[in-house]
CSV table of C-alpha atoms and ligand atoms in Angstrom, one decimal:
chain,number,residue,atom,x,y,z
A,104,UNK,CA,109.3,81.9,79.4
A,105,UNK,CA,106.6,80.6,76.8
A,106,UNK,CA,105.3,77.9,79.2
A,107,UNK,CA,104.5,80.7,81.6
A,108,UNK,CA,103.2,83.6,79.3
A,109,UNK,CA,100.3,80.4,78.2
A,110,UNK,CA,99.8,79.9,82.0
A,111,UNK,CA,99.2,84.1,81.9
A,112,UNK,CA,97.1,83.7,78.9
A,113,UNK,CA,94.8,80.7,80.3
A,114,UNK,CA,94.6,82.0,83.7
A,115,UNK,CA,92.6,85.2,81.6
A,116,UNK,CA,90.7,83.0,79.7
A,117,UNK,CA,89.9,80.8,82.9
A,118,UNK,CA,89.0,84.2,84.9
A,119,UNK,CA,86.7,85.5,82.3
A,120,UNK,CA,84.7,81.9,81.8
A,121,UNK,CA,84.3,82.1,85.5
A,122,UNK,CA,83.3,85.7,85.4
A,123,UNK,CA,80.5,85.3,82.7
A,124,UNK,CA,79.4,82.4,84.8
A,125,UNK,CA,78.9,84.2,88.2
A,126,UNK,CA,76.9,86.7,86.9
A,127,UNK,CA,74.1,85.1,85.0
A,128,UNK,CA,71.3,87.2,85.5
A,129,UNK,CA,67.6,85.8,85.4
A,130,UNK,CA,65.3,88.6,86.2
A,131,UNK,CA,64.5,90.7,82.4
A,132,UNK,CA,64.0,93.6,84.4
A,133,UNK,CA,67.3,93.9,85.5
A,134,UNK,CA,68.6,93.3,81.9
A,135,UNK,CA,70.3,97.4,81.7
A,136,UNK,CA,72.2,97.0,85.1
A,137,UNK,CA,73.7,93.5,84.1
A,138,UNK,CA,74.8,95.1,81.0
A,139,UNK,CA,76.2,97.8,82.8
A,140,UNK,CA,78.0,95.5,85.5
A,141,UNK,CA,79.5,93.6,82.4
A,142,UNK,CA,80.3,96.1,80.6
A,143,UNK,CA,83.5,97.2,82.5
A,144,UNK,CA,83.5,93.8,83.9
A,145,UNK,CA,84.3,91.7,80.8
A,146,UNK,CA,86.1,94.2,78.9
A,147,UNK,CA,90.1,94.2,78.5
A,148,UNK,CA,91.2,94.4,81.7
A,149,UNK,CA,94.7,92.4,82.4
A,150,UNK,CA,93.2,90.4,85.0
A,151,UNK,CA,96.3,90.9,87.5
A,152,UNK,CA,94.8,90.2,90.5
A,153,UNK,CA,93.3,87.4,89.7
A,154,UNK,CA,96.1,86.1,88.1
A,155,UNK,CA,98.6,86.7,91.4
A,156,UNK,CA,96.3,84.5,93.6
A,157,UNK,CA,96.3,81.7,91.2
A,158,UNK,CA,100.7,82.0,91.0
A,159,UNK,CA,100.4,81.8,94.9
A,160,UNK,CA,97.6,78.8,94.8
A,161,UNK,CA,100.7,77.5,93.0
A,162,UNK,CA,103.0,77.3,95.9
A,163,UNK,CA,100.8,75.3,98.0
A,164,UNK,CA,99.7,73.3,95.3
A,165,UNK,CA,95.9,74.8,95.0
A,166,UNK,CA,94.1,74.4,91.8
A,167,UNK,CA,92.7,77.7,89.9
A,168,UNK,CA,89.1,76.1,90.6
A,169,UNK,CA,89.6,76.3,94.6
A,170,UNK,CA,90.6,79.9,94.2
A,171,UNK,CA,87.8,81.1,91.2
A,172,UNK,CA,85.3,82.8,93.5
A,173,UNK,CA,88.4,84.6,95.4
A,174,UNK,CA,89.9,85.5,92.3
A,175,UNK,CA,86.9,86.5,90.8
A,176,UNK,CA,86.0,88.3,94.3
A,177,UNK,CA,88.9,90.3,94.0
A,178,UNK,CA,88.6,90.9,90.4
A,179,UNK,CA,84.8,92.1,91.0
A,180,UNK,CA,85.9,95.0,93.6
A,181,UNK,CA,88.6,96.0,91.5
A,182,UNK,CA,86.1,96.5,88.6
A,183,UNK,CA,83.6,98.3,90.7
A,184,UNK,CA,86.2,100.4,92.1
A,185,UNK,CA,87.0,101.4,88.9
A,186,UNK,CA,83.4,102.3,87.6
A,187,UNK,CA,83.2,104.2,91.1
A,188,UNK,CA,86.6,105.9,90.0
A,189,UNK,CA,85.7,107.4,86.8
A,190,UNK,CA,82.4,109.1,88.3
A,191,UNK,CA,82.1,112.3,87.2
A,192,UNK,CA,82.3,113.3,91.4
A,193,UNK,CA,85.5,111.3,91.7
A,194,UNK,CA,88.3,111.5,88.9
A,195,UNK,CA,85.7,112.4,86.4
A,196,UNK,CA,87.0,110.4,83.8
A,197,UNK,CA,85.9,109.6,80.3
A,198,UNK,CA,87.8,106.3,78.8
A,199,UNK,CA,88.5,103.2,80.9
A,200,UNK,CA,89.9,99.5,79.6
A,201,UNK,CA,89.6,100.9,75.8
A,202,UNK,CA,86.1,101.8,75.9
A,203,UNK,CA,84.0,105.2,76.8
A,204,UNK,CA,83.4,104.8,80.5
A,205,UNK,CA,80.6,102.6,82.2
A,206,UNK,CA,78.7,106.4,83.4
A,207,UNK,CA,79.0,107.7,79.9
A,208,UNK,CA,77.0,104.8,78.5
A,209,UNK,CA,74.6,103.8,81.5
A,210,UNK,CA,74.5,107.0,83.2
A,211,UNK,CA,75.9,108.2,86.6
A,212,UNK,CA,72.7,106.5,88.5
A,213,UNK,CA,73.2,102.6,87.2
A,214,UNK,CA,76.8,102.6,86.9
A,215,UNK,CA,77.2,103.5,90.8
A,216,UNK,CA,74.4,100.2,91.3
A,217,UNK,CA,76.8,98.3,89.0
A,218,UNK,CA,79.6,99.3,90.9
A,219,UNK,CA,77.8,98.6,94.4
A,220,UNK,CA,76.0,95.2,92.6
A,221,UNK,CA,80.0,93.7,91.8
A,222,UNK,CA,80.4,94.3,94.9
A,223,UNK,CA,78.1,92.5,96.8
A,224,UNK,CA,78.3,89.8,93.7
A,225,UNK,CA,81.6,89.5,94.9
A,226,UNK,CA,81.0,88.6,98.4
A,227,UNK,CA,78.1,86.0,97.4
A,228,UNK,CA,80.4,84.0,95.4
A,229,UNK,CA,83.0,83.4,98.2
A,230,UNK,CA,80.0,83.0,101.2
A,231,UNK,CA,78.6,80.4,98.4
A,232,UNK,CA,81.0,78.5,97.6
A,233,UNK,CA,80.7,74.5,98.5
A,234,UNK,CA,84.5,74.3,98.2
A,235,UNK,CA,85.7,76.6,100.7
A,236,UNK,CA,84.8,75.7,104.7
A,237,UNK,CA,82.8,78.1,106.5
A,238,UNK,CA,86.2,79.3,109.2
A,239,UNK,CA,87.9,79.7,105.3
A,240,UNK,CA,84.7,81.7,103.8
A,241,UNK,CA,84.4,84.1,106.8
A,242,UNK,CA,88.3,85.0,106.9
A,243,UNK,CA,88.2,86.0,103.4
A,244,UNK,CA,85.1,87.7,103.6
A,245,UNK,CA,86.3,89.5,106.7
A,246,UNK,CA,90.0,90.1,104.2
A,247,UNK,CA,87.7,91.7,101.3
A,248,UNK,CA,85.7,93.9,103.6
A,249,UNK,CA,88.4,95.6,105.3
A,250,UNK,CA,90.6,95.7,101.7
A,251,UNK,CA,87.5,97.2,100.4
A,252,UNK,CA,86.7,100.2,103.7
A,253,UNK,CA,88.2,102.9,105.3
A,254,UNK,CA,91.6,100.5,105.9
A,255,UNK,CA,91.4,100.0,102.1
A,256,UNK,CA,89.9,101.6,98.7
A,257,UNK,CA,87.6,103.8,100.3
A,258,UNK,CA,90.3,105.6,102.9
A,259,UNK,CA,93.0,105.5,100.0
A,260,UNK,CA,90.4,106.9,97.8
A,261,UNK,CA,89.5,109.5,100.6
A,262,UNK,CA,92.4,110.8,101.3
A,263,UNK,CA,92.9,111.3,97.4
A,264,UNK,CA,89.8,113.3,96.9
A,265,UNK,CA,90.8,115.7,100.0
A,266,UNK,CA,93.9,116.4,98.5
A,267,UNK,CA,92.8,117.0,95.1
A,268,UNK,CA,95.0,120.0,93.5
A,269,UNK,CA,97.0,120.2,96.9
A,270,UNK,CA,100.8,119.8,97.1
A,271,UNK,CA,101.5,116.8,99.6
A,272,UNK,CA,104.2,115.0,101.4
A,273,UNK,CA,105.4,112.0,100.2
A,274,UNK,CA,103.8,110.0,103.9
A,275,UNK,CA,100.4,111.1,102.2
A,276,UNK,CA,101.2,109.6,99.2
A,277,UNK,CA,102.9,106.4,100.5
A,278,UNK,CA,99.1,106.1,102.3
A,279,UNK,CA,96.9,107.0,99.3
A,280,UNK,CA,98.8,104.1,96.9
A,281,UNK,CA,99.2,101.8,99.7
A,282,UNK,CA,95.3,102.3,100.4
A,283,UNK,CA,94.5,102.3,96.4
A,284,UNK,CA,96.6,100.3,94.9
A,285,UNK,CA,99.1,97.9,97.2
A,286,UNK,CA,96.0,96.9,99.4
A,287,UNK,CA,94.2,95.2,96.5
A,288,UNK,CA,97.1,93.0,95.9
A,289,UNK,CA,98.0,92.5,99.3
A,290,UNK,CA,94.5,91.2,99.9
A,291,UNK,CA,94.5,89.0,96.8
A,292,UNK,CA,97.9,87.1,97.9
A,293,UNK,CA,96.8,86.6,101.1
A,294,UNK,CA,93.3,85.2,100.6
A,295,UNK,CA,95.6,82.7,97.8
A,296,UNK,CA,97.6,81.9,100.8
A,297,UNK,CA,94.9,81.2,103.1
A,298,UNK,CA,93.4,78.8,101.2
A,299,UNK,CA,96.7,77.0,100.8
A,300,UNK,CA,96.8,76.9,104.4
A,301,UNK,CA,100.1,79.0,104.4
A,302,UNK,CA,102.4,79.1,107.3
A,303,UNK,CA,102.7,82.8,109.1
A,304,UNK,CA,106.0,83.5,107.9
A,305,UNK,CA,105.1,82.6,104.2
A,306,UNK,CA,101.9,84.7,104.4
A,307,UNK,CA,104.2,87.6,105.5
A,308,UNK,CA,106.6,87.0,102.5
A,309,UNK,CA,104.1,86.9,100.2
A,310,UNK,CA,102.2,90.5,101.8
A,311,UNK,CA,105.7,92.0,101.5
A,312,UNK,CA,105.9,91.2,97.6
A,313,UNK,CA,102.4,92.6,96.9
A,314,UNK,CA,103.0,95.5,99.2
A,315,UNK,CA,105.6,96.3,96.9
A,316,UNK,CA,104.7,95.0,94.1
A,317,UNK,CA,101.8,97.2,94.3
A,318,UNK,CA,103.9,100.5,94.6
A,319,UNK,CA,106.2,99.3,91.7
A,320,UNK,CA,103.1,98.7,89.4
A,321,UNK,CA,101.2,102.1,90.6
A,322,UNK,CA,104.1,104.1,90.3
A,323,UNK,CA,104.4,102.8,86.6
A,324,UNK,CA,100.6,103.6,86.5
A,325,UNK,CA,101.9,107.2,87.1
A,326,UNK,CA,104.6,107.3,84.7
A,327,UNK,CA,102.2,105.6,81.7
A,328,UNK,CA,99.6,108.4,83.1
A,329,UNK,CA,102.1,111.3,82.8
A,330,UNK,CA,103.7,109.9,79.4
A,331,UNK,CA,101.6,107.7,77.5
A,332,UNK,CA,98.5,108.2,75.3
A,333,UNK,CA,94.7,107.4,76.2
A,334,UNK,CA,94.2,105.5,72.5
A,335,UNK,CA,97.6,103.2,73.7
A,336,UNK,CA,96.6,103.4,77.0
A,337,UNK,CA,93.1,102.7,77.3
A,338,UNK,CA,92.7,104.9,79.7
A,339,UNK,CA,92.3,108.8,80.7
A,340,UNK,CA,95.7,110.3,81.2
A,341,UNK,CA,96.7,112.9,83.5
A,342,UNK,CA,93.7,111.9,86.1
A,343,UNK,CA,95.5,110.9,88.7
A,344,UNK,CA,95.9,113.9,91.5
A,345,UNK,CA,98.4,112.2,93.9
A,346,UNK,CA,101.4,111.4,91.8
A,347,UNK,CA,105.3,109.6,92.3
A,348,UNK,CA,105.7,111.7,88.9
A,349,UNK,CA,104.4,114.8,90.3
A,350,UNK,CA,106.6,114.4,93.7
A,351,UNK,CA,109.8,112.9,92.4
A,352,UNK,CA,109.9,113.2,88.3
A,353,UNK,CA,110.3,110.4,85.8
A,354,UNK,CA,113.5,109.7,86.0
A,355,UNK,CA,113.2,108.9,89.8
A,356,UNK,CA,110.2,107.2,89.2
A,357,UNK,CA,111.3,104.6,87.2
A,358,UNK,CA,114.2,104.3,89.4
A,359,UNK,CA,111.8,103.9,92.4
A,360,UNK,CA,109.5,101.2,89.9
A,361,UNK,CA,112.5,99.6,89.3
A,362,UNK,CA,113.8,99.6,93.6
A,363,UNK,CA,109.9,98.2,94.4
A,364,UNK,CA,110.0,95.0,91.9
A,365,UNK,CA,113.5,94.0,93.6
A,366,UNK,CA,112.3,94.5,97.2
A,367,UNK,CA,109.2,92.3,95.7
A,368,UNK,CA,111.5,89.7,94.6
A,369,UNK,CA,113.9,89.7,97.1
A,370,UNK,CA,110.8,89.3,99.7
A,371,UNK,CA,109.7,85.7,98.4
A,372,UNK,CA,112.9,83.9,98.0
A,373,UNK,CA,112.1,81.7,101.1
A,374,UNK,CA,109.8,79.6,97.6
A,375,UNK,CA,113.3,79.2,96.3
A,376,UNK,CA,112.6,77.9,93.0
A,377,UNK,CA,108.6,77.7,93.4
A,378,UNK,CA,109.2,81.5,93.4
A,379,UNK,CA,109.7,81.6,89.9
A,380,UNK,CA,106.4,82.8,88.8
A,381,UNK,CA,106.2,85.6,90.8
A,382,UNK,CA,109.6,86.8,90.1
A,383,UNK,CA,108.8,86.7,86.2
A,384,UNK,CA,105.0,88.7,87.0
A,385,UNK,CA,107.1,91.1,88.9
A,386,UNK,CA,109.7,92.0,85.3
A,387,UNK,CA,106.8,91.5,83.2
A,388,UNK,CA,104.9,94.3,85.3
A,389,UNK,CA,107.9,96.2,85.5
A,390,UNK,CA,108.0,96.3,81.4
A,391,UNK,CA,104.3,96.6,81.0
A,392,UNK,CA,102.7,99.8,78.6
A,393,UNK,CA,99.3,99.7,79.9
B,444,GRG,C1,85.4,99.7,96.0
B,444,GRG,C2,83.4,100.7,94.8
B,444,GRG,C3,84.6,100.9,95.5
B,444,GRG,C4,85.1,102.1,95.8
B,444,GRG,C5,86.3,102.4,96.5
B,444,GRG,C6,86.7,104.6,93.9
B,444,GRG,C7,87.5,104.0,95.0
B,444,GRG,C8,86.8,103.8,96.4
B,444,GRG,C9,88.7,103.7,94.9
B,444,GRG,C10,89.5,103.8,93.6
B,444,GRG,C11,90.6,102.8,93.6
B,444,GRG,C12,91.3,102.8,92.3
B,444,GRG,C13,90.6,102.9,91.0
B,444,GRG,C14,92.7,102.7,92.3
B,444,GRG,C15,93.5,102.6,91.1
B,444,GRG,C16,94.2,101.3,91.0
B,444,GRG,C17,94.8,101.0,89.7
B,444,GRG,C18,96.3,101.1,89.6
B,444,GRG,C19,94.0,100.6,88.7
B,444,GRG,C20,94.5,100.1,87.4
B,444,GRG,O1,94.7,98.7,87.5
B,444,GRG,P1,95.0,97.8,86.2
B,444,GRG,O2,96.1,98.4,85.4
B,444,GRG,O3,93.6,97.9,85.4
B,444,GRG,O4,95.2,96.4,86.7
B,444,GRG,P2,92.9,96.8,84.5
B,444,GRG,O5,91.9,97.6,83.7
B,444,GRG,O6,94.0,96.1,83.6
B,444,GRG,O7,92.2,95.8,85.4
C-alpha cells in the first residue's frame, strides 16, 4: 500500500513539472492570461486523470514520459472545464481547488480565454509531440475532441444547464454524468491504452472501469456537495443542479458509489494481478473527502 500511495504522490509531482513546462509563456504581453491559465491550472487539484492513464501505461509497460502530453492533455481540458464551470453564466460559483475562483480574480472576459487557451494548449502538446507517431497523434486528438464536444463536456454540460431547477428522470441524469464526468475518464484510459497498443477487448475493459468508475467518483462528488463544507472541500457546495443525492438520497447514494467501484473492479480482472493499481485507485476514490 505505501509503495503505491509514493507512485500516487510522484505521479503529481511528475504531472505538475510537466505542466509548468508546457506552458512557458514568452510573449510579456500575454503575462495576465498565463497567470490566469495557471492559476487554476497549478493549484491543488488531485491530478486523477492524469494519474489513471499513467496506472494503464502500466499494463502495457509504457513509461509516464510517453504518456506526459496525453496526461497533461487531459488534465488541461479538465482544468479549463472547470474555469468554464464556475462562470458566473454556468454554475456561478465562487471557490474552486481551495482558492476564490479563476473569474473572481481575472475577470469573466480572461478566465473564459484561459479556459479556451488550455484548451488548445492541450491539443498542441499531443500534435507536437516527437514521441507519439502521427496515426497515434491524430487518434488521440480525434479521442479529446469528441470527449471535449457535444458527445462529451459540452452536451453533458448542456443538458445540465437546460435542466437547471427542473425535476428529472434518472435517464437524464445517467446522460448529464456520463457526459460530465465518466467521459473524461473514459477518454483518459483509452488514449493510455492506445498508446500501449492495447488489444480491443482490453480497451473495452478498461472503458468499462472508467465508465464506472466515473459514476462512483461523481456520485461521491454529489454526496461531498450535499454534506461537506467549502473550507474542507475546496469547493462551492450545493452547485450542482442534477444530483444522485437529489434523485435517490444519501443513503442510496453511497450504496450506488459503493455498487459503481465494484462493477469498476470486477470489469478489469482480465490484468489479473497487473490490475492491482486500479483496483486500489478505485477504494481510494471510494474513501476520498474531497
Ligand atoms: C471543456 C471548456 C470546456 C467546457 C465544457 C463547462 C463544461 C463544458 C463542462 C463542465 C464539466 C465539469 C466541470 C464536470 C464536473 C466534473 C467533476 C466531478 C469535477 C471535479 O473533479 P476533481 O474532483 O477535481 O477531480 P480536481 O480539482 O481535484 O481536479
Amino acid at each position: 500500500m505505501e509503495a503505491i500511495l509514493k507512485y500516487f504522490q510522484e505521479s503529481q509531482i511528475y504531472i505538475n513539472d510537466k505542466l509548468r513546462a508546457f506552458l512557458i509563456n514568452d510573449v510579456s504581453l500575454l503575462d495576465m492570461l498565463y497567470e490566469s491559465m495557471g492559476y487554476t491550472l497549478y493549484s491543488s487539484g488531485k491530478r486523477i486523470r492524469p494519474i489513471f492513464c499513467f496506472i494503464v501505461g502500466d499494463l502495457f509497460n509504457i513509461s509516464r514520459d510517453k504518456l506526459a502530453t496525453s496526461a497533461c492533455a487531459v488534465e488541461m481540458i479538465h482544468t479549463a472545464s472547470l474555469i468554464m464551470d464556475d462562470l458566473p453564466h454556468m454554475d456561478d460559483a465562487q471557490l474552486r481547488r481551495g482558492k476564490q475562483a479563476n473569474h473572481l480574480v481575472y475577470g469573466q472576459n480572461v478566465s473564459s480565454l484561459a479556459s479556451i487557451g488550455l484548451l488548445a494548449r492541450a491539443f498542441e502538446v499531443v500534435l507536437n509531440d516527437p514521441g507519439l507517431s502521427d496515426v497515434k497523434k491524430n487518434k488521440i486528438a480525434s479521442r479529446l475532441a469528441s470527449v471535449l464536444g457535444t458527445n462529451g463536456l459540452v452536451g453533458g454540460q448542456f443538458v445540465d444547464l437546460k435542466y437547471l431547477n427542473t425535476s428529472m428522470e434518472y435517464s437524464t441524469l445517467h446522460y448529464i454524468h456520463s457526459h460530465k464526468t465518466a467521459a473524461l475518464f473514459v477518454a483518459s484510459g483509452e488514449i493510455a491504452a492506445i498508446i500501449g497498443n492495447a488489444t480491443e477487448k482490453e480497451i473495452q475493459a478498461i472503458k468499462n472501469y472508467a465508465q464506472n468508475l466515473g459514476f462512483a467518483f461523481q456520485i461521491l462528488d454529489d454526496i461531498l456537495d450535499a454534506t461537506g463544507k467549502e473550507a474542507e472541500i475546496g469547493k462551492s457546495v450545493n452547485n450542482d443542479s442534477g444530483n444522485f443525492v437529489t434523485l435517490f438520497g444519501i443513503e442510496k447514494s453511497k450504496k450506488l458509489v459503493q455498487e459503481y467501484t465494484e462493477s469498476a473492479i470486477k470489469a478489469i480482472k482480465i490484468f489479473n494481478e497487473k490490475s492491482e493499481k486500479l483496483i486500489i485507485l478505485g477504494q481510494m476514490l471510494l474513501k476520498r473527502k474531497v
